[in-house]
Amino acid sequence: MADGLESESRKLLGRLRDTMAEQAAGQERLDKITHLTADSMGTEVCSIYLFRDSETLELCATQGLKAESVHQTRMKLGEGLVGRVARTGKTVNAADAPSAPGFRYMPETGEEIYSSFLGVPIQRLGEKLGVLVVQSKQAREFTADEVYALEVVAMILAEMTELGAFVGEGAALTRRHTQPVMFRGATGQEGTAMGHVWLHEPRVVVTNLVTDDPETERERLRKAVDDLRVSVDQMLEGADSGGEEVQVLEAYRMFANSKGWLKRMETDIDRGLSAEAAVEKEQSTARARMSQVSDAYLRERLHDLDDLSNRLLRILTGQGRETGSEMPEDPILIARNIGPGELLEYGRSLKGIVLEEGSVGSHAAIVARALAIPLVIHAARVTNEALNGDHIMVDGDQGIVHLRPDDTVVAAFRDKIAMQAQAQERYGSIRETKCVSADGCRVELHMNAGLMADLPSLVNSGAEGVGLFRTELQFLIRNQMPRRTELAQLYARVMDAAQGKRVVFRTLDIGSDKVLPYMKPQDEPNPALGWRAIRVGLDKPGVLRMQLQALIRAAQGRPLTVMFPFVAQYSEFADARAEMDKALAREERLGHPIPSAVEVGAMLETPSLAFASSKFFEEVQFLSIGGNDLKQFFFAADRENELVRRRYDTLNASFLTFLESIVTRCRESGTRLSFCGEDAGRPIEALCLAAIGIHTLSMRPASIGPVKSILMRTNLAEVKAALDAARNRGDQNLRGAVMDYLRENGWAVA
């Protein structure tokens, strides 16, 4: 790079720094920056547009356009060339702006005399804050060096906006992180919570953006990168080979040793940025690309680069995760994503969890359900907006998060929580009562679990047993395969805590979105329909055999109930049952006590199993309908896909008719049948499931009270008649018929 260009760049940045250091109001600073930038770039116009709300840009300062248009000229996202830059996050460089696609003339600005236009986004870590524009009368394209110079100014503007340097009157100059914000995500775990923000990864604050000593900054950067490389190598040495963790760390190492990555940051330093600012500029570029890349693999690699940049910034600034702040008494955890082990370290101290990423079947969601902590996923950009200590409310039922809510929202939310608390008190009065419907039909209500911490709910909720104990959590939260002795001890403690109540242990259900960190992940185009659950167990029988042996030893002569997941055909169940028989025979030969009774069942999660031969239904001792998977496969609608996951209703006539056919087959063969899934814990859905003949339901502990309450006060035969009548009329969805029946019988339902 030419020394003259570097010198001019450093001179501009130095003048910007001096302007920022002056005691001045926000508007005055913006005005000075437009003058300074236009002068340095030799253009007649420099203008700064900032967002006043998520859809509207406002002209906040200008050199060259009419002064009276400041704070008066506004445009929608995508409107004109400025709006195009804001919408796409990409630079627009036009020699003849009026003829450029999307151009819109704003007469109040007097811009008609200017031909050339260069607009760059003002963005920080992928978040768009506004647009920086220069214009000139001469019709010409700006050079790559001029584009770069304006991008650097925009980056400084973004950082100073974050630090509150431009606070003033009007919505566009409001201090950041002070206004109420609502995030609409998706439900990961139902429930409501109110508390204060606790950031899992506190943001790194960069205050020294400009340098007069590029050589010192280059040396600081190189030393920090060397330290980063060493730490990545050390993490790799401590990781188990072949696991997902190793793949991520290998990507870290690739980027950490990338000469191009280092060179780009050194170039930024040569032009006047500090080492920290150079890293953050690269990080912002990666974040901006992330929002535009649809390829899952490329997005993951950009995530890796983003994480690596955070690590490098922490080395440079000395700002670790420990900020000295105290966790609030009512913490709501905010994170981009989080692993099961980290989440378990927080434990039940958390009141709620909000993630930018995640999925309904992710490790975090599984742990959140086990701990009964409300969870909202897909809350885009929440980590950028939230600050430690901010007031926050989480509505896991609706998938909505209110950050810094106003008094009206707080009052409504408190009313909702109070009503839920009153309802729970009412449910407490029927906790010990057996669930019998108004027309005398007995329905068993069981709870789902996956941790020892869940077991107190067996007593507190009134559950009659554990209809599903997820054994995979003990595998997911470790960095290496658990030993048979450890598993046997854990399963024994679970049985002890159950105090003789039935516990259905589901064997390891991994694959799809549940990948063990120490097992090599499979590159599958559709993991939900791929190598998972019992398919892994039968293809890699060592783990299945070890787990079955641990369960047999844990029983210590007590009854044992085991269920195999994701069985798609009779032969898979027969092979898995044979493994259980072999494990029992082996334990007997070793002189170990054998369970007094062994029940072996299967989860019915694929439509194919409903059409298995009669021999299967005669041999399997019980079936549990896995409603979440069965529903997505029945409707061919991925439950992780927000575009379709709510499109199909459980109370669709086709789906209920299909479930009823399973009830009929189980009744004919004398096979015990239960339903396990989110729908079992929803009162209206549970009512319909019981009405069609599924009389054992397994759900999260908090759902048992409301489900029991509606079942005990309703005539199931009448509900069944209402469903049948609606089907006979040709109704596609039977929900309306059930709601009408409930209203007619005095229920206050929406």
PDB file of N, CA and C in Angstrom, residues 28 33 50 118 169 204 248 275 319 333 399 489 494 636 641 683 728:
ATOM      1  N   GLU A  28     -23.659  18.380  17.353  1.00  0.00           N
ATOM      2  CA  GLU A  28     -22.456  19.135  16.972  1.00  0.00           C
ATOM      3  C   GLU A  28     -21.361  18.189  16.485  1.00  0.00           C
ATOM      4  N   ILE A  33     -18.250  15.892  11.893  1.00  0.00           N
ATOM      5  CA  ILE A  33     -17.782  14.710  11.154  1.00  0.00           C
ATOM      6  C   ILE A  33     -18.123  14.827   9.676  1.00  0.00           C
ATOM      7  N   LEU A  50     -29.380   8.083  10.048  1.00  0.00           N
ATOM      8  CA  LEU A  50     -29.491   7.092  11.120  1.00  0.00           C
ATOM      9  C   LEU A  50     -30.937   6.601  11.213  1.00  0.00           C
ATOM     10  N   LEU A 118     -21.812   7.835  -3.329  1.00  0.00           N
ATOM     11  CA  LEU A 118     -21.183   6.691  -2.654  1.00  0.00           C
ATOM     12  C   LEU A 118     -21.823   6.557  -1.280  1.00  0.00           C
ATOM     13  N   GLU A 169     -31.613  15.273  20.631  1.00  0.00           N
ATOM     14  CA  GLU A 169     -33.078  15.293  20.577  1.00  0.00           C
ATOM     15  C   GLU A 169     -33.571  14.483  19.381  1.00  0.00           C
ATOM     16  N   VAL A 204     -17.659  -7.218  24.472  1.00  0.00           N
ATOM     17  CA  VAL A 204     -16.365  -6.557  24.628  1.00  0.00           C
ATOM     18  C   VAL A 204     -16.532  -5.101  24.215  1.00  0.00           C
ATOM     19  N   VAL A 248     -15.071 -28.048  15.184  1.00  0.00           N
ATOM     20  CA  VAL A 248     -15.138 -26.616  15.451  1.00  0.00           C
ATOM     21  C   VAL A 248     -13.745 -26.063  15.734  1.00  0.00           C
ATOM     22  N   ALA A 275      -5.592  -2.019  17.082  1.00  0.00           N
ATOM     23  CA  ALA A 275      -5.680  -3.470  16.899  1.00  0.00           C
ATOM     24  C   ALA A 275      -7.104  -3.949  17.181  1.00  0.00           C
ATOM     25  N   GLN A 319     -10.544  -8.278  28.645  1.00  0.00           N
ATOM     26  CA  GLN A 319     -11.908  -8.401  29.169  1.00  0.00           C
ATOM     27  C   GLN A 319     -12.367  -9.849  29.025  1.00  0.00           C
ATOM     28  N   LEU A 333     -31.144 -15.599  31.331  1.00  0.00           N
ATOM     29  CA  LEU A 333     -29.913 -15.788  30.576  1.00  0.00           C
ATOM     30  C   LEU A 333     -30.121 -15.417  29.109  1.00  0.00           C
ATOM     31  N   GLY A 399     -43.569 -17.372  22.683  1.00  0.00           N
ATOM     32  CA  GLY A 399     -42.291 -17.150  22.009  1.00  0.00           C
ATOM     33  C   GLY A 399     -41.948 -15.673  21.890  1.00  0.00           C
ATOM     34  N   GLN A 489     -25.223 -46.326  38.473  1.00  0.00           N
ATOM     35  CA  GLN A 489     -25.454 -45.588  39.719  1.00  0.00           C
ATOM     36  C   GLN A 489     -26.526 -44.516  39.531  1.00  0.00           C
ATOM     37  N   VAL A 494     -32.350 -42.806  40.203  1.00  0.00           N
ATOM     38  CA  VAL A 494     -33.646 -42.430  39.618  1.00  0.00           C
ATOM     39  C   VAL A 494     -34.734 -43.355  40.145  1.00  0.00           C
ATOM     40  N   ALA A 636     -45.359 -34.218   6.903  1.00  0.00           N
ATOM     41  CA  ALA A 636     -44.175 -33.833   6.126  1.00  0.00           C
ATOM     42  C   ALA A 636     -43.854 -32.362   6.369  1.00  0.00           C
ATOM     43  N   ASN A 641     -38.794 -25.889  11.267  1.00  0.00           N
ATOM     44  CA  ASN A 641     -38.989 -24.900  10.220  1.00  0.00           C
ATOM     45  C   ASN A 641     -40.168 -23.999  10.581  1.00  0.00           C
ATOM     46  N   PRO A 683     -54.064 -28.769  27.534  1.00  0.00           N
ATOM     47  CA  PRO A 683     -55.359 -29.275  28.004  1.00  0.00           C
ATOM     48  C   PRO A 683     -56.340 -29.665  26.906  1.00  0.00           C
ATOM     49  N   ASN A 728     -67.927 -36.219  10.579  1.00  0.00           N
ATOM     50  CA  ASN A 728     -69.004 -36.610   9.662  1.00  0.00           C
ATOM     51  C   ASN A 728     -69.491 -35.429   8.818  1.00  0.00           C
TER      52      ASN A 728
END
